[in-house]
Amino acid sequence: MMHMTFYWGRQVTLLFDFWRTDSWPSYALTLLACFLFSAFYQYLEDRRVRLNRIAVGQKPAIADVETPLLQRKVVGKFSAARIAGTALFGINSGVGYLLMLAIMSFNGGVFLAVVLGLMIGYLVFRSESDDATLVVDNPCACA
């Protein structure tokens, strides 16, 4: 039976029926995988934002931050950089949804591993980038 509240224990079924942990070493490896996967999510997001900057050709001006819906059009609607950015967006969205489903196992250790991985990934990969790009790039509060 699936848990509907957070629980602490080493027995977890994560994402797939074959990914079950019954011992402490398998549980520790699962937590390490969740940690690394969530740090990888932040790495992919950083690569996508940097690729988007390259596609536009420069950092956004302050006026672009204040009016995100009135951005300048990028030259070449189907340029290689835009197609690569779209592919990275799709991969990053898939990774994000898998992380969400992993948290929905309601295991406290998995939850902490994912959150710590996101925090460390942000610190390592994204903390030095300016936040103005993120506001223009992603005005949705859910992402």
Short mmCIF file of the C-alpha atoms (twelve columns), coordinates in Angstrom:
data_MODEL
# 
_entry.id   MODEL 
# 
loop_
_atom_site.group_PDB 
_atom_site.id 
_atom_site.type_symbol 
_atom_site.label_atom_id 
_atom_site.label_alt_id 
_atom_site.label_comp_id 
_atom_site.label_asym_id 
_atom_site.label_seq_id 
_atom_site.Cartn_x 
_atom_site.Cartn_y 
_atom_site.Cartn_z 
_atom_site.pdbx_PDB_model_num 
ATOM 1   C CA . MET A 1   0.000  0.000  0.000   1 
ATOM 2   C CA . MET A 2   1.214  3.467  -0.863  1 
ATOM 3   C CA . HIS A 3   1.922  5.918  1.948   1 
ATOM 4   C CA . MET A 4   -0.128 9.104  2.045   1 
ATOM 5   C CA . THR A 5   1.897  10.839 4.761   1 
ATOM 6   C CA . PHE A 6   5.635  11.255 5.265   1 
ATOM 7   C CA . TYR A 7   7.372  8.312  6.845   1 
ATOM 8   C CA . TRP A 8   10.943 7.521  7.788   1 
ATOM 9   C CA . GLY A 9   12.233 4.127  6.823   1 
ATOM 10  C CA . ARG A 10  14.553 2.265  4.524   1 
ATOM 11  C CA . GLN A 11  11.852 0.426  2.580   1 
ATOM 12  C CA . VAL A 12  10.946 2.550  -0.442  1 
ATOM 13  C CA . THR A 13  9.569  1.888  -3.896  1 
ATOM 14  C CA . LEU A 14  10.786 4.755  -6.060  1 
ATOM 15  C CA . LEU A 15  9.303  5.575  -9.484  1 
ATOM 16  C CA . PHE A 16  9.290  1.970  -10.757 1 
ATOM 17  C CA . ASP A 17  8.321  -1.381 -9.250  1 
ATOM 18  C CA . PHE A 18  11.840 -2.729 -9.728  1 
ATOM 19  C CA . TRP A 19  13.405 0.173  -7.768  1 
ATOM 20  C CA . ARG A 20  12.812 -1.089 -4.243  1 
ATOM 21  C CA . THR A 21  15.079 -0.701 -1.277  1 
ATOM 22  C CA . ASP A 22  15.144 -3.393 1.396   1 
ATOM 23  C CA . SER A 23  18.525 -2.785 3.010   1 
ATOM 24  C CA . TRP A 24  20.438 0.213  4.291   1 
ATOM 25  C CA . PRO A 25  23.054 0.117  1.482   1 
ATOM 26  C CA . SER A 26  20.377 0.097  -1.227  1 
ATOM 27  C CA . TYR A 27  18.541 2.921  0.564   1 
ATOM 28  C CA . ALA A 28  21.748 4.957  0.814   1 
ATOM 29  C CA . LEU A 29  22.427 4.455  -2.908  1 
ATOM 30  C CA . THR A 30  18.864 5.535  -3.683  1 
ATOM 31  C CA . LEU A 31  19.292 8.705  -1.639  1 
ATOM 32  C CA . LEU A 32  22.603 9.401  -3.381  1 
ATOM 33  C CA . ALA A 33  20.945 8.928  -6.776  1 
ATOM 34  C CA . CYS A 34  18.140 11.343 -5.810  1 
ATOM 35  C CA . PHE A 35  20.697 13.881 -4.595  1 
ATOM 36  C CA . LEU A 36  22.779 13.668 -7.783  1 
ATOM 37  C CA . PHE A 37  19.719 13.702 -10.047 1 
ATOM 38  C CA . SER A 38  18.386 16.870 -8.418  1 
ATOM 39  C CA . ALA A 39  21.795 18.584 -8.645  1 
ATOM 40  C CA . PHE A 40  21.845 17.551 -12.332 1 
ATOM 41  C CA . TYR A 41  18.471 19.287 -12.711 1 
ATOM 42  C CA . GLN A 42  20.056 22.576 -11.601 1 
ATOM 43  C CA . TYR A 43  22.994 22.001 -13.960 1 
ATOM 44  C CA . LEU A 44  20.624 21.509 -16.910 1 
ATOM 45  C CA . GLU A 45  18.691 24.645 -15.975 1 
ATOM 46  C CA . ASP A 46  21.938 26.629 -15.903 1 
ATOM 47  C CA . ARG A 47  22.962 25.295 -19.324 1 
ATOM 48  C CA . ARG A 48  19.531 26.146 -20.752 1 
ATOM 49  C CA . VAL A 49  19.628 29.725 -19.417 1 
ATOM 50  C CA . ARG A 50  23.150 30.239 -20.761 1 
ATOM 51  C CA . LEU A 51  22.150 28.838 -24.143 1 
ATOM 52  C CA . ASN A 52  19.184 31.179 -24.186 1 
ATOM 53  C CA . ARG A 53  21.520 34.118 -23.532 1 
ATOM 54  C CA . ILE A 54  23.701 33.010 -26.438 1 
ATOM 55  C CA . ALA A 55  20.675 32.691 -28.719 1 
ATOM 56  C CA . VAL A 56  19.561 36.229 -27.903 1 
ATOM 57  C CA . GLY A 57  23.107 37.509 -28.204 1 
ATOM 58  C CA . GLN A 58  23.280 39.649 -25.068 1 
ATOM 59  C CA . LYS A 59  22.045 40.064 -21.541 1 
ATOM 60  C CA . PRO A 60  18.562 41.550 -21.232 1 
ATOM 61  C CA . ALA A 61  18.187 45.228 -20.503 1 
ATOM 62  C CA . ILE A 62  16.316 46.545 -17.472 1 
ATOM 63  C CA . ALA A 63  13.346 47.451 -19.695 1 
ATOM 64  C CA . ASP A 64  13.053 43.784 -20.713 1 
ATOM 65  C CA . VAL A 65  12.817 42.780 -17.059 1 
ATOM 66  C CA . GLU A 66  10.007 45.239 -16.420 1 
ATOM 67  C CA . THR A 67  8.067  44.169 -19.554 1 
ATOM 68  C CA . PRO A 68  8.715  40.458 -20.099 1 
ATOM 69  C CA . LEU A 69  5.899  40.062 -22.636 1 
ATOM 70  C CA . LEU A 70  7.350  42.720 -24.931 1 
ATOM 71  C CA . GLN A 71  10.716 41.089 -25.577 1 
ATOM 72  C CA . ARG A 72  12.573 41.556 -28.802 1 
ATOM 73  C CA . LYS A 73  12.203 38.779 -31.345 1 
ATOM 74  C CA . VAL A 74  15.185 36.526 -31.886 1 
ATOM 75  C CA . VAL A 75  16.606 36.504 -35.379 1 
ATOM 76  C CA . GLY A 76  15.962 33.128 -36.961 1 
ATOM 77  C CA . LYS A 77  12.896 31.520 -35.448 1 
ATOM 78  C CA . PHE A 78  14.306 28.015 -35.883 1 
ATOM 79  C CA . SER A 79  17.989 28.617 -35.199 1 
ATOM 80  C CA . ALA A 80  20.179 25.830 -33.843 1 
ATOM 81  C CA . ALA A 81  20.468 27.562 -30.467 1 
ATOM 82  C CA . ARG A 82  16.673 27.830 -30.115 1 
ATOM 83  C CA . ILE A 83  16.162 24.184 -31.068 1 
ATOM 84  C CA . ALA A 84  18.850 23.114 -28.579 1 
ATOM 85  C CA . GLY A 85  17.256 25.329 -25.916 1 
ATOM 86  C CA . THR A 86  13.887 23.739 -26.611 1 
ATOM 87  C CA . ALA A 87  15.398 20.257 -26.289 1 
ATOM 88  C CA . LEU A 88  17.064 21.220 -23.001 1 
ATOM 89  C CA . PHE A 89  13.756 22.633 -21.758 1 
ATOM 90  C CA . GLY A 90  12.004 19.345 -22.529 1 
ATOM 91  C CA . ILE A 91  14.703 17.248 -20.844 1 
ATOM 92  C CA . ASN A 92  14.766 19.568 -17.834 1 
ATOM 93  C CA . SER A 93  10.979 19.424 -17.527 1 
ATOM 94  C CA . GLY A 94  11.072 15.621 -17.621 1 
ATOM 95  C CA . VAL A 95  13.771 15.506 -14.938 1 
ATOM 96  C CA . GLY A 96  11.766 17.931 -12.810 1 
ATOM 97  C CA . TYR A 97  8.622  15.825 -13.048 1 
ATOM 98  C CA . LEU A 98  10.572 12.673 -12.155 1 
ATOM 99  C CA . LEU A 99  11.930 14.457 -9.079  1 
ATOM 100 C CA . MET A 100 8.393  15.470 -8.150  1 
ATOM 101 C CA . LEU A 101 7.234  11.867 -8.473  1 
ATOM 102 C CA . ALA A 102 10.164 10.694 -6.353  1 
ATOM 103 C CA . ILE A 103 9.125  13.101 -3.600  1 
ATOM 104 C CA . MET A 104 5.598  11.738 -3.888  1 
ATOM 105 C CA . SER A 105 6.898  8.461  -2.489  1 
ATOM 106 C CA . PHE A 106 6.480  10.363 0.815   1 
ATOM 107 C CA . ASN A 107 9.743  9.020  2.207   1 
ATOM 108 C CA . GLY A 108 11.427 11.627 4.392   1 
ATOM 109 C CA . GLY A 109 14.925 10.644 3.305   1 
ATOM 110 C CA . VAL A 110 14.051 10.933 -0.393  1 
ATOM 111 C CA . PHE A 111 12.480 14.334 0.248   1 
ATOM 112 C CA . LEU A 112 15.588 15.591 2.061   1 
ATOM 113 C CA . ALA A 113 17.939 14.162 -0.579  1 
ATOM 114 C CA . VAL A 114 16.058 15.914 -3.398  1 
ATOM 115 C CA . VAL A 115 15.829 19.243 -1.574  1 
ATOM 116 C CA . LEU A 116 19.495 19.148 -0.537  1 
ATOM 117 C CA . GLY A 117 20.493 18.203 -4.077  1 
ATOM 118 C CA . LEU A 118 18.538 21.158 -5.463  1 
ATOM 119 C CA . MET A 119 20.149 23.472 -2.907  1 
ATOM 120 C CA . ILE A 120 23.705 22.279 -3.562  1 
ATOM 121 C CA . GLY A 121 23.088 22.264 -7.325  1 
ATOM 122 C CA . TYR A 122 21.861 25.846 -7.156  1 
ATOM 123 C CA . LEU A 123 24.868 26.849 -5.071  1 
ATOM 124 C CA . VAL A 124 27.353 25.206 -7.425  1 
ATOM 125 C CA . PHE A 125 25.800 25.910 -10.821 1 
ATOM 126 C CA . ARG A 126 23.412 28.840 -10.622 1 
ATOM 127 C CA . SER A 127 24.126 31.141 -7.675  1 
ATOM 128 C CA . GLU A 128 26.479 33.423 -9.614  1 
ATOM 129 C CA . SER A 129 24.120 34.099 -12.521 1 
ATOM 130 C CA . ASP A 130 22.022 37.241 -12.328 1 
ATOM 131 C CA . ASP A 131 18.388 36.725 -11.370 1 
ATOM 132 C CA . ALA A 132 17.093 39.267 -13.905 1 
ATOM 133 C CA . THR A 133 17.544 36.706 -16.667 1 
ATOM 134 C CA . LEU A 134 15.503 34.189 -14.746 1 
ATOM 135 C CA . VAL A 135 12.615 36.628 -14.364 1 
ATOM 136 C CA . VAL A 136 12.550 37.310 -18.100 1 
ATOM 137 C CA . ASP A 137 13.247 33.717 -19.042 1 
ATOM 138 C CA . ASN A 138 10.655 32.140 -16.805 1 
ATOM 139 C CA . PRO A 139 7.871  34.374 -15.503 1 
ATOM 140 C CA . CYS A 140 5.813  31.374 -14.360 1 
ATOM 141 C CA . ALA A 141 5.829  30.850 -10.604 1 
ATOM 142 C CA . CYS A 142 5.469  27.081 -10.950 1 
ATOM 143 C CA . ALA A 143 8.829  26.406 -12.584 1 
# 
